[in-house]
Tab-separated table of C-alpha atoms in Angstrom:
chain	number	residue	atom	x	y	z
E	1029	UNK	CA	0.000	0.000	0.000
E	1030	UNK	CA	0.914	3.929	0.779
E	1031	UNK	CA	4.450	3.976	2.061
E	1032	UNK	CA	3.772	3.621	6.812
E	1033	UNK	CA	6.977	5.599	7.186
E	1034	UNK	CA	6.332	8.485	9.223
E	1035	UNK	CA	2.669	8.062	9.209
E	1036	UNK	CA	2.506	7.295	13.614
E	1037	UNK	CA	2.606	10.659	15.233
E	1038	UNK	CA	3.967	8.961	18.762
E	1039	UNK	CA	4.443	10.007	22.349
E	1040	UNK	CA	8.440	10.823	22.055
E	1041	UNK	CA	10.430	9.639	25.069
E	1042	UNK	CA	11.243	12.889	26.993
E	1043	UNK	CA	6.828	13.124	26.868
E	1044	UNK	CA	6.557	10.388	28.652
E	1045	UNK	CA	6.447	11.126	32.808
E	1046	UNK	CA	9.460	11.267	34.351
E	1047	UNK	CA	8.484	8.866	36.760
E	1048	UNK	CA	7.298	6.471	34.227
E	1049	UNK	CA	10.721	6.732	32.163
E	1050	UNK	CA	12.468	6.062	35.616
E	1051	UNK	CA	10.232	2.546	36.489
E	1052	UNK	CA	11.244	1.884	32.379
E	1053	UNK	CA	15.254	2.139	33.545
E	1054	UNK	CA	14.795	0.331	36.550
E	1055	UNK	CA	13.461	-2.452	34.669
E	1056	UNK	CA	16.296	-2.464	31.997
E	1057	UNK	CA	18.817	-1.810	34.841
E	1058	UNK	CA	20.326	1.245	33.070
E	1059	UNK	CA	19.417	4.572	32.057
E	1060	UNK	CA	18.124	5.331	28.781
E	1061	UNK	CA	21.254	7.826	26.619
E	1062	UNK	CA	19.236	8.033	23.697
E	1063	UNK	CA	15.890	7.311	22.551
E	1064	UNK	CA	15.035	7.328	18.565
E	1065	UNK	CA	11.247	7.506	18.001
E	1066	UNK	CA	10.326	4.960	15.570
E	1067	UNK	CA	7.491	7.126	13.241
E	1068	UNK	CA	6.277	3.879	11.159
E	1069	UNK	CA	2.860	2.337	11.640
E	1070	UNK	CA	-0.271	4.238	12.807
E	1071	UNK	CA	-0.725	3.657	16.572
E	1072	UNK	CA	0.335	6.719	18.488
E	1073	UNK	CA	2.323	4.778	21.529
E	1074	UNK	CA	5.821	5.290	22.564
E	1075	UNK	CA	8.359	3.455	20.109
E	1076	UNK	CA	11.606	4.106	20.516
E	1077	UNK	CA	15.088	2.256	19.615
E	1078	UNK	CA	16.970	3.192	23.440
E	1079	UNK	CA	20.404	3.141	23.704
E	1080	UNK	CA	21.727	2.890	27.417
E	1081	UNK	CA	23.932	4.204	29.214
E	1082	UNK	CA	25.830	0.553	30.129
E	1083	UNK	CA	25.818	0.116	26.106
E	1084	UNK	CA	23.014	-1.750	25.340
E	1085	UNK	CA	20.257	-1.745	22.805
E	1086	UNK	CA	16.215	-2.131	23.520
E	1087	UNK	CA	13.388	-1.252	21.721
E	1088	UNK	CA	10.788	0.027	24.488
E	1089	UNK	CA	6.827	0.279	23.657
E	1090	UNK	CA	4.581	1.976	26.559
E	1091	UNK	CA	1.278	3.812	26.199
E	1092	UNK	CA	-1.409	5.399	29.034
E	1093	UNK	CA	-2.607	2.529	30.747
E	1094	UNK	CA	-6.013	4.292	30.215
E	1095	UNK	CA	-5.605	4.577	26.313
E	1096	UNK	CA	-8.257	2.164	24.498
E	1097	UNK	CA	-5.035	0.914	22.625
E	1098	UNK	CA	-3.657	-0.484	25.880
E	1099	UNK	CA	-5.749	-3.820	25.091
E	1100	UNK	CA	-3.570	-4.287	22.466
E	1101	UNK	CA	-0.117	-3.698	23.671
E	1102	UNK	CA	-1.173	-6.233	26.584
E	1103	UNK	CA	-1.849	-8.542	24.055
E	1104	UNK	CA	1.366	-7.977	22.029
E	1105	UNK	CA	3.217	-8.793	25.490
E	1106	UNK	CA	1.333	-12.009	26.483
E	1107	UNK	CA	1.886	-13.649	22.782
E	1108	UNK	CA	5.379	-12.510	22.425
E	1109	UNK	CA	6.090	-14.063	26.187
E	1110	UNK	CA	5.129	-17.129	24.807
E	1111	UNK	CA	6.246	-17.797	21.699
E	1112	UNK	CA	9.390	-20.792	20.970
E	1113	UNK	CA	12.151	-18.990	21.321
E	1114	UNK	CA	12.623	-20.383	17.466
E	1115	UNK	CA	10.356	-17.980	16.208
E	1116	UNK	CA	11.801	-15.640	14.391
E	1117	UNK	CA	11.187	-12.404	16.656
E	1118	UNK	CA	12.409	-9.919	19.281
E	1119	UNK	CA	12.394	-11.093	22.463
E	1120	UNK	CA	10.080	-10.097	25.135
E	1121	UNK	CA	12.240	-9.372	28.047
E	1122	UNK	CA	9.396	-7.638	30.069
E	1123	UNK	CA	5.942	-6.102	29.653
E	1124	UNK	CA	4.899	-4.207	32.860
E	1125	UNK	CA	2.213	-1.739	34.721
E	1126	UNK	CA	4.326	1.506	35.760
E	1127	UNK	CA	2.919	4.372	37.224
E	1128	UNK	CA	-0.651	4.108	35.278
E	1129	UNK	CA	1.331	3.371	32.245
E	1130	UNK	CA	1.807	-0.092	30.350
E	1131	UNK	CA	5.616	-0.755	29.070
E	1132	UNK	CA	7.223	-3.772	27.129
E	1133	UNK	CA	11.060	-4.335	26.605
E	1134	UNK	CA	12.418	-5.754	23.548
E	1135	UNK	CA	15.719	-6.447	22.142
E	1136	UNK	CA	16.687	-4.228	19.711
E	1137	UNK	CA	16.543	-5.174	15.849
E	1138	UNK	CA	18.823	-3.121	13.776
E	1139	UNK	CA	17.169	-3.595	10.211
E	1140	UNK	CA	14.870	-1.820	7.953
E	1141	UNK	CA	11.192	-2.635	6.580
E	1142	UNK	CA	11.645	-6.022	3.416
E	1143	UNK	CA	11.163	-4.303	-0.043
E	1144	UNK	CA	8.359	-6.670	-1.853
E	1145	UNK	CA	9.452	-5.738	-5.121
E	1146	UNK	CA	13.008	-6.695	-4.617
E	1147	UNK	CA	13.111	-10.596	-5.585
E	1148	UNK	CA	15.786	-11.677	-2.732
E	1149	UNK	CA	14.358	-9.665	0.052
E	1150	UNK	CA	10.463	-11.101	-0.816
E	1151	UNK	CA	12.101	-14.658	-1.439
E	1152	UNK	CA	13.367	-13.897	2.878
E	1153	UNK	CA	9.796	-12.975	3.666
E	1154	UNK	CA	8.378	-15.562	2.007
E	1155	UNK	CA	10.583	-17.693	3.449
E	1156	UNK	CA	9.922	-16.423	7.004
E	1157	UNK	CA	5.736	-17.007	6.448
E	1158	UNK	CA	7.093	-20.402	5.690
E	1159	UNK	CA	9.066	-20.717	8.914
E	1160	UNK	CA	5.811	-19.303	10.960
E	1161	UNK	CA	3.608	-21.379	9.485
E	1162	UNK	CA	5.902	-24.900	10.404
E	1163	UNK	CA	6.927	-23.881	13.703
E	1164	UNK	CA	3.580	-22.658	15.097
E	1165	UNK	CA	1.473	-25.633	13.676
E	1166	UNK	CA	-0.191	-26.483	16.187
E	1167	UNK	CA	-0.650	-23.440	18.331
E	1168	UNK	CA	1.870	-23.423	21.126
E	1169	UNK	CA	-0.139	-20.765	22.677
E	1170	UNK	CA	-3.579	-22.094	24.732
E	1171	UNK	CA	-6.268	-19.784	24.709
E	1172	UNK	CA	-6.345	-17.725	21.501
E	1173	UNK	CA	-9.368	-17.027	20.041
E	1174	UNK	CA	-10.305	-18.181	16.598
E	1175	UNK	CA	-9.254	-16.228	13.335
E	1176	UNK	CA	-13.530	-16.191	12.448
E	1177	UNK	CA	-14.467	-15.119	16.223
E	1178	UNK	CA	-11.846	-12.465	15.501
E	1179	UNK	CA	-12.405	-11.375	12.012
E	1180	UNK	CA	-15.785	-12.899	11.155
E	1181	UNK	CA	-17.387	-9.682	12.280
E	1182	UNK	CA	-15.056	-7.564	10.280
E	1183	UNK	CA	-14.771	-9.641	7.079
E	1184	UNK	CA	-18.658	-9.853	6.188
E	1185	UNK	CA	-19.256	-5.889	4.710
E	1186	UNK	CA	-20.690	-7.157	1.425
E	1187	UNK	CA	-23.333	-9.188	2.719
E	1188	UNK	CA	-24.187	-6.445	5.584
E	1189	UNK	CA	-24.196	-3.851	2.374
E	1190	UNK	CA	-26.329	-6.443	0.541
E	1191	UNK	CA	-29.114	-6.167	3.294
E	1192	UNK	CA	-28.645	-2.685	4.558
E	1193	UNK	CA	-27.971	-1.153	1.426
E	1194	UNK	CA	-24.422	0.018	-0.210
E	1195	UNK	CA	-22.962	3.706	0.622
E	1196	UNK	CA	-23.477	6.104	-2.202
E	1197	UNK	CA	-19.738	6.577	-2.959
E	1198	UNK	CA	-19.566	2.976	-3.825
E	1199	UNK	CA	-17.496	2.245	-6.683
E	1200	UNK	CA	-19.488	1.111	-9.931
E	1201	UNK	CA	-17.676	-2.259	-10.158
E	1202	UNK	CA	-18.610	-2.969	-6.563
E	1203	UNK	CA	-21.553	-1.657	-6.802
E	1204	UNK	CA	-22.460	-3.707	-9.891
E	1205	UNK	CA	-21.916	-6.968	-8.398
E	1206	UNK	CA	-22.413	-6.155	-5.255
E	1207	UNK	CA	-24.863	-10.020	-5.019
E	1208	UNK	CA	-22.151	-11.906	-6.639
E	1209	UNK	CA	-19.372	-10.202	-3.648
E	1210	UNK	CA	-21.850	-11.102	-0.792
E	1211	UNK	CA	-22.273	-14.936	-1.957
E	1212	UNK	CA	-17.843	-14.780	-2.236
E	1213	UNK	CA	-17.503	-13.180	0.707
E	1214	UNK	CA	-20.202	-16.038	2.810
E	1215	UNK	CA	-17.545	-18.778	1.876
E	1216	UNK	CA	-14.295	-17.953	3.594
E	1217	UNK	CA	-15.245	-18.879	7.380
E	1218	UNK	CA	-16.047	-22.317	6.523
E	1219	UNK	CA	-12.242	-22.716	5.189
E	1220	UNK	CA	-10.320	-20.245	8.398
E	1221	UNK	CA	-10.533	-23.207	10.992
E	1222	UNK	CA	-6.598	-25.094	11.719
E	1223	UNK	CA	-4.537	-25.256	14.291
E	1224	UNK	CA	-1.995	-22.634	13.565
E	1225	UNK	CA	-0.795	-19.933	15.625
E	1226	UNK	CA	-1.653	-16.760	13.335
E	1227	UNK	CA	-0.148	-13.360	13.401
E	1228	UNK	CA	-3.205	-11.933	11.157
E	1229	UNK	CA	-1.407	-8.502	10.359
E	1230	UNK	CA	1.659	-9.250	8.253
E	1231	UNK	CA	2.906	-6.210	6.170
E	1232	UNK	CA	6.070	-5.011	5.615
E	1233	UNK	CA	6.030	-2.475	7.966
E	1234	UNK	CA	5.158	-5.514	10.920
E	1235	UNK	CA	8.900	-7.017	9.603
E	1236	UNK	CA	12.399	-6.417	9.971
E	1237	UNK	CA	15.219	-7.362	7.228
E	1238	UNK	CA	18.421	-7.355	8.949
E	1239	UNK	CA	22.005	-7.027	7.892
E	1240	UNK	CA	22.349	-10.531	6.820
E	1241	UNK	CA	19.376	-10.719	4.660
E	1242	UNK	CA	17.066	-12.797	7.309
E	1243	UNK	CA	13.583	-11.352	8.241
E	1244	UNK	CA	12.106	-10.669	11.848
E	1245	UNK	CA	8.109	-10.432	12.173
E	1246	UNK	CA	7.418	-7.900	15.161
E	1247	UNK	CA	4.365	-6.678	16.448
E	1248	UNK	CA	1.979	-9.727	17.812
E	1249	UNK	CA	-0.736	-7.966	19.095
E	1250	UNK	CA	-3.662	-9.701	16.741
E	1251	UNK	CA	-2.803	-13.569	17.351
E	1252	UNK	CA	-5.446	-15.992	16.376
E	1253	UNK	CA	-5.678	-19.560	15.653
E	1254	UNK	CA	-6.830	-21.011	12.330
E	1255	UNK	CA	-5.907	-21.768	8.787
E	1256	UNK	CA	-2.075	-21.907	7.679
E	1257	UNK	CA	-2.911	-20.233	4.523
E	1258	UNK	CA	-4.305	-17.132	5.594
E	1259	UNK	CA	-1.177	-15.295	6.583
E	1260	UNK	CA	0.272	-15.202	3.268
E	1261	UNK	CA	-3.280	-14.827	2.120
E	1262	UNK	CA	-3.088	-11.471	4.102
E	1263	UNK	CA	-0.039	-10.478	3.026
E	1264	UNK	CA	-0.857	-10.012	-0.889
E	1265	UNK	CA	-2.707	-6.379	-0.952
E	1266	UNK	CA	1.236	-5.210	0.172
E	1267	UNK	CA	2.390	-7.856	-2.594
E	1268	UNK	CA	-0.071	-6.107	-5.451
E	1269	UNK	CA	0.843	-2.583	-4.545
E	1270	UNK	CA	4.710	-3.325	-4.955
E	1271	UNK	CA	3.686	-4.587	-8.111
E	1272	UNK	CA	4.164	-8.184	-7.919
E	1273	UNK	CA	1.934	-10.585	-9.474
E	1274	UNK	CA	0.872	-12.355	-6.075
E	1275	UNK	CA	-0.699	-15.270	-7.819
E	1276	UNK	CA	2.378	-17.552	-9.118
E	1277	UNK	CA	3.713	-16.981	-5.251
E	1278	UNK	CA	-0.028	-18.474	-3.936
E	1279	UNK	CA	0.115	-21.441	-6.556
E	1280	UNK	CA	4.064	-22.225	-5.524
E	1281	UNK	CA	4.357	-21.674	-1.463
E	1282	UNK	CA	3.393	-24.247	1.039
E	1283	UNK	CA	0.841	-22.594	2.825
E	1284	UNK	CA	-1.461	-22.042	-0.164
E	1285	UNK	CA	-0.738	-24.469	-2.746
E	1286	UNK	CA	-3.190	-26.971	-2.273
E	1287	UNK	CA	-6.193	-24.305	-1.251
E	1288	UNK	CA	-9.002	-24.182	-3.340
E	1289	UNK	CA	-8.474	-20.721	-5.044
E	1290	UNK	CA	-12.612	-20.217	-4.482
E	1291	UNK	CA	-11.864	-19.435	-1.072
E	1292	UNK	CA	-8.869	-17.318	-1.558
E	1293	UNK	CA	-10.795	-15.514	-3.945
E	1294	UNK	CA	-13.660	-15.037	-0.858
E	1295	UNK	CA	-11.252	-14.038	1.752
E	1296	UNK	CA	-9.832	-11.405	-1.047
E	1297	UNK	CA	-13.218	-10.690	-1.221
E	1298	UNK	CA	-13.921	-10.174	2.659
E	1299	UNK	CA	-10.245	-7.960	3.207
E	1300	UNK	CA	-12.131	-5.898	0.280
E	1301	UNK	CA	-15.444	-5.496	2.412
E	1302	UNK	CA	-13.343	-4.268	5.074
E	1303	UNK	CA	-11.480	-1.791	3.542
E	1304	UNK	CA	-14.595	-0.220	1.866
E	1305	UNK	CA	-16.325	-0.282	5.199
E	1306	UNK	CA	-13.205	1.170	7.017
E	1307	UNK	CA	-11.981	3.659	4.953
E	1308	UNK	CA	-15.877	5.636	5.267
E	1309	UNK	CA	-14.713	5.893	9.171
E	1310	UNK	CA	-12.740	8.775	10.359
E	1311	UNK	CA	-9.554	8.420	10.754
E	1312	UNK	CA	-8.207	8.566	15.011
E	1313	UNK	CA	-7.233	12.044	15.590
E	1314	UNK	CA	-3.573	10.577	15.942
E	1315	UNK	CA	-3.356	8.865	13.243
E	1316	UNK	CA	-4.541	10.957	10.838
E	1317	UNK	CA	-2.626	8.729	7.646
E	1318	UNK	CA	-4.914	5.687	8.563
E	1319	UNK	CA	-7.455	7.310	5.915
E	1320	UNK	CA	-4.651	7.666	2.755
E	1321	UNK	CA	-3.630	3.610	3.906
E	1322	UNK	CA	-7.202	2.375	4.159
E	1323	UNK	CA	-7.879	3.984	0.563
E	1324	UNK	CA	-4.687	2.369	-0.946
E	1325	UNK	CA	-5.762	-0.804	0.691
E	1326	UNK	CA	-9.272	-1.205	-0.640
E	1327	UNK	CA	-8.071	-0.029	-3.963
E	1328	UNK	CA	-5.448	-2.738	-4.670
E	1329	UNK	CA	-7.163	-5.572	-3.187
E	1330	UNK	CA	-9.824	-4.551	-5.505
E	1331	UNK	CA	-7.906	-4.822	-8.197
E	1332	UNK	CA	-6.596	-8.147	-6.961
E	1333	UNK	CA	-9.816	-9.104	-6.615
E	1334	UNK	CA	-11.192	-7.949	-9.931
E	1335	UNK	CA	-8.162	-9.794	-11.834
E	1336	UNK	CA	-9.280	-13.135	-9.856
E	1337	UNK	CA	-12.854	-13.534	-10.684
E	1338	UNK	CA	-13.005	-11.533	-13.955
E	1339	UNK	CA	-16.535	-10.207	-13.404
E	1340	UNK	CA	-17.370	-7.241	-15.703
């Protein structure tokens, strides 16, 4: 999609409370020399690359233990607590209440967001959906709710648009065969049930490439159980917009090979719905780039979509 650099506008470091920044130290067992805001993504929590005063790198998250985001960050702590220490991620060394704020240490990645349209560095990320997909088959994490609890209220738009009525703005192609998108769309949940531990929000901007060409996946605050082919499924909207033909990659990789391409067609269809119902929200005050990304998003799954089923 749109390019997530600078699109967060974050909490910098010397914002935080003092006394919240001092529990953050205490944890780490140094001070904090520098702090580099990290301005990627869209959610408006401290994230900062630290560098301390005994030498030592960390990448520290925290946000206002009040903040309806802070459901989130919990849940990024819990899963990355968990996960084999095989996976191939930061590690959690603590997620914390301090001072009515919520904080999680990681160790520091030095490494930039994968470029998709660069064959070696989307043959690594590739690679790495591979490695997820093996190592966290089954779950090794009890208690995560399913990916259609999870997403079956957010991946149905069509047929709620197909009953309620489609917004005005709707695009003509949409709105066309907006029937024929409502029956797609009804198919996906009874294909999302497995066993696999699911990340559910891989981009680029969600990875790390480092130095020697391996990818790290970071941010596991969505986790769900279900199908091994819908993270890569997820993962080809930021495939299409770097202008790679996603569908050789489905018909080669593990994870997708053998799925019937009727229901990766519907869950292209329900990521669709939800990008044409999300994009007609407002964007969160802080975050006021989530409109431009939302747009991109519906636009080239659409024309994912579109090249799929080759409706008129």
């Amino acid at each position: 999609m749109t390019d997530t650099t600078g699109t967060a506008i974050r909490t910098d470091w010397a914002d935080v409370p003092a006394a919240v920044r001092s529990a953050i130290e205490c944890v780490v067992g140094a001070g904090v020399l520098e702090a580099e805001t990290q301005s990627g993504g869209f959610s408006h929590g401290v994230a900062v690359r630290a560098l301390l005063t005994d030498g030592r790198r960390v990448f520290v998250k925290a946000i206002d233990a009040d903040d309806d985001l802070v459901r989130m960050y919990r849940t990024e702590a819990r899963t990355a607590a968990r996960l084999p220490d095989a996976i191939p991620t930061p590690s959690l060394h603590a997620g914390f209440d301090a001072e009515g704020w919520f904080a999680m240490v990681f160790d520091d990645v030095a490494g930039r967001h994968p470029r998709l349209d660069r064959e070696d560095e989307r043959a690594a990320v590739l690679a790495t959906v591979e490695d997820l997909r093996r190592l966290l088959t089954p779950s090794p994490i009890p208690g995560v709710p399913t990916f259609a609890e999870v997403y079956g209220p957010e991946l149905n738009s069509w047929q709620r648009y197909a009953e309620e009525g489609p917004p005005a703005d709707l695009d003509e192609w949409s709105s066309r065969n907006l029937a024929r998108l409502a029956s797609l769309e009804a198919i996906w949940p009874d294909h999302a049930a497995g066993t696999t531990l699911l990340h559910t929000d891989l981009r680029p901007d969600n990875m790390l490439r480092r130095a020697d060409g391996s990818v790290v996946v970071i941010d596991w605050a969505w986790p769900c159980v279900g199908a091994s082919w819908i993270d890569l499924a997820a993962l080809v909207p930021s495939l299409v917009a770097r202008g790679v033909d996603p569908d050789p990659i489905l018909a080669a990789h593990p994870a997708t090979r053998d799925v019937d391409p009727v229901v990766v067609d519907a869950f292209a269809c329900g990521v669709l719905g939800y990008w044409e119902r999300a994009l007609r929200r407002p964007a969160p005050p802080r975050s006021p780039h989530l409109y431009r990304y939302r747009v991109a998003a519906a636009r080239v799954t659409r024309e994912w979509l579109r090249r799929r089923v080759h409706w008129q």
